[in-house]
Amino acid sequence: MTTIIQTALPVPLPRQFDYDCEQLPAVGARVRVPFGNRELVGVCLGEASAPDDSFQRKAVLEVIDDEPLWPRPIWRLLEWAADYYHHPLGDVIQNAMPVLLRQGERASYQATTRYQVTEQGAQISPNDLKRAVQQQRLLAALQQQPLLSRDIRMQEFSPSALKALQDKGWVEAVEHIPAAVQSWSLKIAAEPLQLNPEQALAVAAIGAAKQHQTYLLEGVTGSGKTEVYLQAMADVLRRGQQVLMLVPEIGLTPQTLKRFQQRFDVPIVMLHSALTDRERLDAWLDARAGSAAIIIGTRSAIFTPCKALGMIIVDEEHDASLKQQDGFRYHARDLAVMRGHEEQVPVILGSATPSFETLNNALNKRYAHLQLSRRAGQAKPARHVVMDIKNLPLKAGLSQPLLGLMREHLDAGQQVLLFLNRRGFAPALLCHECGWLAQCRRCDAYYTVHQGSKQLQCHHCGAQQPIPRQCHDCGSTQLIGRGVGTEQLEQLLQEQFPDYPVLRIDRDSTRKKGSLQQHLQDAHDNKYPILVGTQMLAKGHHFPDVTLAALLDVDGALYSADFRAAERLGQMFTQVAGRAGRASKPGTVVLQTHHPEHELIQDLINNGYGHFAQSALRERQLTHLPPFSQHALFRAEANNADAVIAALEAIATLFPQRDDVIVLGPIPAVMERRAGRYRYQLLIQTQQRAMRAQLLRYVLPQLEKLPQLRKVRWSLDIDPQDFS
Ligand code: ADP
Ligand code: ZN
Ligand code: ZN
């Protein structure tokens, strides 16, 4: 008998769709359905309780899955997220699926490539390959055990070594279908370290958790957070349960991964960007079947189903990449806490510089606050220096005292790290005669000068053009770069320190696949005494020989219109400081500024991030800003500014006028025009989350009827992180 089912489809509409189906699929199973003149892959939500008979219902074309894609707790998480973010469930579900599942691929393994030694290869002693170290290592590894192409261990070996061994006939690639469930048990491969008292306290507290509890593990870089993760994980793995760990986009270094592998002889899957869609699905299946013991991934990994989840870890929980900035704008850290609650497992949020939201939850005792206040092992805390550069001549943004300090460290054989959050040669091109500045035609922004590629580039819309020879206004040929970017800094440093090679790490120097990892490895191995980089360099990387770290230009953050700028500056300073002076070498961290007396800087330098954050939190409380109030941000854009303003004004009038609700705007975005489109925002602020949710539930259904909204592109961001 035919039943009518309700489905969630990947369309940006906040409603479900009914279809006829021969028999009722499992709730959470995928179905293929006709939609307009397309076919979509959706998910069955169960039998339709009040079918809509006002239109001709179509029939499901195919039921793809026999069972639900996700276990109950993840279902509840998805439903909760759709509700909390006021986002269509169909699109939430879409975001939670690996690409191949979105396309309707079966949720089962396919043959995948496995590398193994041939009979001949088994006879070869790797030691005979002394001259080819890469091949030697790979052959030795494969003699121990065959490896699947998606295995993270394969990443340690160069493709050319693999090819060479295959050409010699010692290694072969075979088609292999993984077993449905691969069992494992914990084998500790390396001895754990002897914990210091604070670490021991943290591990004990986490181990004592019988059910869900969220922990903030706060500790400066090098204080031994990773060691705490490892020992807390050991308990979970020993019980046969899995650990899910989220890391920032480029946060997990090969060194850290190696530590995991050295400690635990269990299957680890990593959902990283180098995987093919097939490998990603297979890793997902491993997690769902329980074959993977440890699952590591970036933000979307929070939706990975796990057969027997025992713990969630969010490393660098303050990191901006955990928040998705378009479409379904979720925060993976907040979803991690919610998932921990649904699955009744502990959640560890780790950071040297916790976000103010998390810190506030810890101060309120909603989260348990575990602190590691000292660097583990021998390392001493870095010395902080505020360098007043008022009236000092600057060379490519560097003051003479800083250059002097650099020379001292370099001559002592140590490494220096300079941090400048602006890539390119110069952030603007200026006519020396008339003051004309080369401006992007489509954005409210100046072109950045890129000398390497001899181009002017707009960093906001991607527009490019050759560097002009003449001023567009007066025809003068005296065009000069204004301000300093990493490219210029690199050039000057090469002139100043000809004996010390410089390595630049930014988006331009790491475009080629794999080049970032290579650069980071080279930096780690001290092949370059001088490191220059943008914020890419400030994320969780350990460079043991760096003893001097400097932030060159942060004054913008002190007087920014964005209320989160101070928080980010504090985090960046502390993260960069954490790069200096590991092991037994004392480090120095320098902040160049025109405002050495600024309260924020003084607090940060003298009292550290924790104190700084608490004072800044008090200020947020006084000014009723998050986390002491709740934000929802409507963004709209179109080619016509009036249309954008009218659309947001129409939305604004739907909100009731109440004392406890602030409706602010329409106001222009920080960049009012980007890629030719005008951009405005409407900010809704309430005291309570429940009030925000209630208002939006009342307002959103009315938006479909607003004609003003049809002329613009608009979106809603719950807990927005930036206003650019
Ligand atoms: P974090 O993750 O906070 O940056 P790590 O766990 O990586 O810190 O520890 C930093 C360094 O200190 C590592 O080299 C680690 O091996 C070492 N370390 C950590 N805990 C201890 C300990 N209890 N005793 C000795 N060395 C430790
Ligand atoms: Zn001019
Ligand atoms: Zn532009």
PDB file of C-alpha atoms in Angstrom, residues 23-129:
ATOM      1  CA  GLN A  23       6.502   1.385   1.493  1.00  0.00           C
ATOM      2  CA  LEU A  24       7.625   3.454   4.406  1.00  0.00           C
ATOM      3  CA  PRO A  25      11.429   3.932   4.382  1.00  0.00           C
ATOM      4  CA  ALA A  26      13.362   4.131   7.636  1.00  0.00           C
ATOM      5  CA  VAL A  27      13.323   7.578   9.173  1.00  0.00           C
ATOM      6  CA  GLY A  28      16.677   9.054   8.196  1.00  0.00           C
ATOM      7  CA  ALA A  29      17.076   6.964   5.047  1.00  0.00           C
ATOM      8  CA  ARG A  30      17.792   8.767   1.798  1.00  0.00           C
ATOM      9  CA  VAL A  31      15.307   8.850  -1.044  1.00  0.00           C
ATOM     10  CA  ARG A  32      15.633  10.035  -4.614  1.00  0.00           C
ATOM     11  CA  VAL A  33      12.712  12.218  -5.662  1.00  0.00           C
ATOM     12  CA  PRO A  34      11.561  14.335  -8.617  1.00  0.00           C
ATOM     13  CA  PHE A  35      11.548  18.063  -7.873  1.00  0.00           C
ATOM     14  CA  GLY A  36      10.454  20.423 -10.624  1.00  0.00           C
ATOM     15  CA  ASN A  37      12.373  19.119 -13.605  1.00  0.00           C
ATOM     16  CA  ARG A  38      15.278  17.908 -11.482  1.00  0.00           C
ATOM     17  CA  GLU A  39      15.983  14.907  -9.295  1.00  0.00           C
ATOM     18  CA  LEU A  40      17.052  15.495  -5.719  1.00  0.00           C
ATOM     19  CA  VAL A  41      18.427  13.299  -2.972  1.00  0.00           C
ATOM     20  CA  GLY A  42      16.516  13.949   0.233  1.00  0.00           C
ATOM     21  CA  VAL A  43      15.974  12.270   3.549  1.00  0.00           C
ATOM     22  CA  CYS A  44      12.814  10.608   4.800  1.00  0.00           C
ATOM     23  CA  LEU A  45      11.401  12.221   7.938  1.00  0.00           C
ATOM     24  CA  GLY A  46       8.641   9.676   8.411  1.00  0.00           C
ATOM     25  CA  GLU A  47       4.995   9.402   7.503  1.00  0.00           C
ATOM     26  CA  ALA A  48       3.294  12.694   6.656  1.00  0.00           C
ATOM     27  CA  SER A  49       0.908  13.516   9.468  1.00  0.00           C
ATOM     28  CA  ALA A  50      -1.099  16.153   7.614  1.00  0.00           C
ATOM     29  CA  PRO A  51      -0.387  15.671   3.915  1.00  0.00           C
ATOM     30  CA  ASP A  52      -0.837  18.704   1.723  1.00  0.00           C
ATOM     31  CA  ASP A  53      -3.428  17.746  -0.895  1.00  0.00           C
ATOM     32  CA  SER A  54      -3.465  21.081  -2.669  1.00  0.00           C
ATOM     33  CA  PHE A  55      -1.094  19.914  -5.377  1.00  0.00           C
ATOM     34  CA  GLN A  56      -0.368  16.850  -7.455  1.00  0.00           C
ATOM     35  CA  ARG A  57       1.906  14.685  -5.306  1.00  0.00           C
ATOM     36  CA  LYS A  58       4.725  12.830  -7.044  1.00  0.00           C
ATOM     37  CA  ALA A  59       6.205   9.467  -6.179  1.00  0.00           C
ATOM     38  CA  VAL A  60       9.588   8.633  -4.701  1.00  0.00           C
ATOM     39  CA  LEU A  61      11.876   7.306  -7.450  1.00  0.00           C
ATOM     40  CA  GLU A  62      14.139   5.233  -5.258  1.00  0.00           C
ATOM     41  CA  VAL A  63      14.733   4.467  -1.602  1.00  0.00           C
ATOM     42  CA  ILE A  64      18.515   4.541  -1.316  1.00  0.00           C
ATOM     43  CA  ASP A  65      19.193   3.368   2.239  1.00  0.00           C
ATOM     44  CA  ASP A  66      17.785   0.430   4.196  1.00  0.00           C
ATOM     45  CA  GLU A  67      18.620   2.076   7.477  1.00  0.00           C
ATOM     46  CA  PRO A  68      18.990   5.623   8.795  1.00  0.00           C
ATOM     47  CA  LEU A  69      22.222   7.380   7.794  1.00  0.00           C
ATOM     48  CA  TRP A  70      22.771   8.599  11.333  1.00  0.00           C
ATOM     49  CA  PRO A  71      22.054   7.217  14.781  1.00  0.00           C
ATOM     50  CA  ARG A  72      19.448   8.981  16.932  1.00  0.00           C
ATOM     51  CA  PRO A  73      21.736  11.432  18.750  1.00  0.00           C
ATOM     52  CA  ILE A  74      22.974  12.959  15.504  1.00  0.00           C
ATOM     53  CA  TRP A  75      19.448  13.207  14.228  1.00  0.00           C
ATOM     54  CA  ARG A  76      18.518  15.154  17.306  1.00  0.00           C
ATOM     55  CA  LEU A  77      21.602  17.312  16.824  1.00  0.00           C
ATOM     56  CA  LEU A  78      20.571  18.137  13.256  1.00  0.00           C
ATOM     57  CA  GLU A  79      17.047  18.972  14.313  1.00  0.00           C
ATOM     58  CA  TRP A  80      18.327  21.093  17.137  1.00  0.00           C
ATOM     59  CA  ALA A  81      20.690  22.928  14.771  1.00  0.00           C
ATOM     60  CA  ALA A  82      17.953  23.624  12.226  1.00  0.00           C
ATOM     61  CA  ASP A  83      15.873  25.083  15.014  1.00  0.00           C
ATOM     62  CA  TYR A  84      18.643  27.050  16.744  1.00  0.00           C
ATOM     63  CA  TYR A  85      20.071  28.549  13.548  1.00  0.00           C
ATOM     64  CA  HIS A  86      16.623  28.978  11.957  1.00  0.00           C
ATOM     65  CA  HIS A  87      17.959  27.173   8.933  1.00  0.00           C
ATOM     66  CA  PRO A  88      16.061  24.763   6.623  1.00  0.00           C
ATOM     67  CA  LEU A  89      16.466  21.189   7.877  1.00  0.00           C
ATOM     68  CA  GLY A  90      17.058  19.918   4.344  1.00  0.00           C
ATOM     69  CA  ASP A  91      20.104  22.135   3.995  1.00  0.00           C
ATOM     70  CA  VAL A  92      21.354  21.295   7.489  1.00  0.00           C
ATOM     71  CA  ILE A  93      21.198  17.615   6.554  1.00  0.00           C
ATOM     72  CA  GLN A  94      22.968  18.344   3.293  1.00  0.00           C
ATOM     73  CA  ASN A  95      25.841  19.992   5.152  1.00  0.00           C
ATOM     74  CA  ALA A  96      26.139  17.003   7.433  1.00  0.00           C
ATOM     75  CA  MET A  97      26.670  14.494   4.598  1.00  0.00           C
ATOM     76  CA  PRO A  98      29.876  13.590   2.800  1.00  0.00           C
ATOM     77  CA  VAL A  99      29.714  14.729  -0.834  1.00  0.00           C
ATOM     78  CA  LEU A 100      29.125  11.273  -2.309  1.00  0.00           C
ATOM     79  CA  LEU A 101      26.144  10.671  -0.051  1.00  0.00           C
ATOM     80  CA  ARG A 102      24.660  13.979  -1.165  1.00  0.00           C
ATOM     81  CA  GLN A 103      24.943  12.695  -4.701  1.00  0.00           C
ATOM     82  CA  GLY A 104      23.086   9.504  -3.862  1.00  0.00           C
ATOM     83  CA  GLU A 105      26.021   7.101  -3.684  1.00  0.00           C
ATOM     84  CA  ARG A 106      25.391   3.981  -1.527  1.00  0.00           C
ATOM     85  CA  ALA A 107      26.603   4.210   2.042  1.00  0.00           C
ATOM     86  CA  SER A 108      28.914   1.259   1.622  1.00  0.00           C
ATOM     87  CA  TYR A 109      32.526   0.587   0.818  1.00  0.00           C
ATOM     88  CA  GLN A 110      33.789   0.254  -2.689  1.00  0.00           C
ATOM     89  CA  ALA A 111      37.016  -1.273  -3.747  1.00  0.00           C
ATOM     90  CA  THR A 112      39.843   1.031  -2.810  1.00  0.00           C
ATOM     91  CA  THR A 113      43.543   0.925  -3.510  1.00  0.00           C
ATOM     92  CA  ARG A 114      45.781  -0.943  -1.108  1.00  0.00           C
ATOM     93  CA  TYR A 115      49.558  -0.865  -1.332  1.00  0.00           C
ATOM     94  CA  GLN A 116      51.438  -3.980  -0.340  1.00  0.00           C
ATOM     95  CA  VAL A 117      54.829  -5.563  -0.923  1.00  0.00           C
ATOM     96  CA  THR A 118      55.193  -8.172  -3.637  1.00  0.00           C
ATOM     97  CA  GLU A 119      56.886 -11.518  -2.975  1.00  0.00           C
ATOM     98  CA  GLN A 120      60.044 -10.019  -4.350  1.00  0.00           C
ATOM     99  CA  GLY A 121      59.621  -6.868  -2.239  1.00  0.00           C
ATOM    100  CA  ALA A 122      59.269  -8.979   0.896  1.00  0.00           C
ATOM    101  CA  GLN A 123      62.769 -10.353   0.336  1.00  0.00           C
ATOM    102  CA  ILE A 124      64.481  -6.982   0.011  1.00  0.00           C
ATOM    103  CA  SER A 125      66.164  -5.584   3.057  1.00  0.00           C
ATOM    104  CA  PRO A 126      65.258  -1.885   3.350  1.00  0.00           C
ATOM    105  CA  ASN A 127      68.800  -1.267   4.532  1.00  0.00           C
ATOM    106  CA  ASP A 128      69.988  -1.931   0.996  1.00  0.00           C
ATOM    107  CA  LEU A 129      68.203   1.245  -0.047  1.00  0.00           C
TER     108      LEU A 129
END
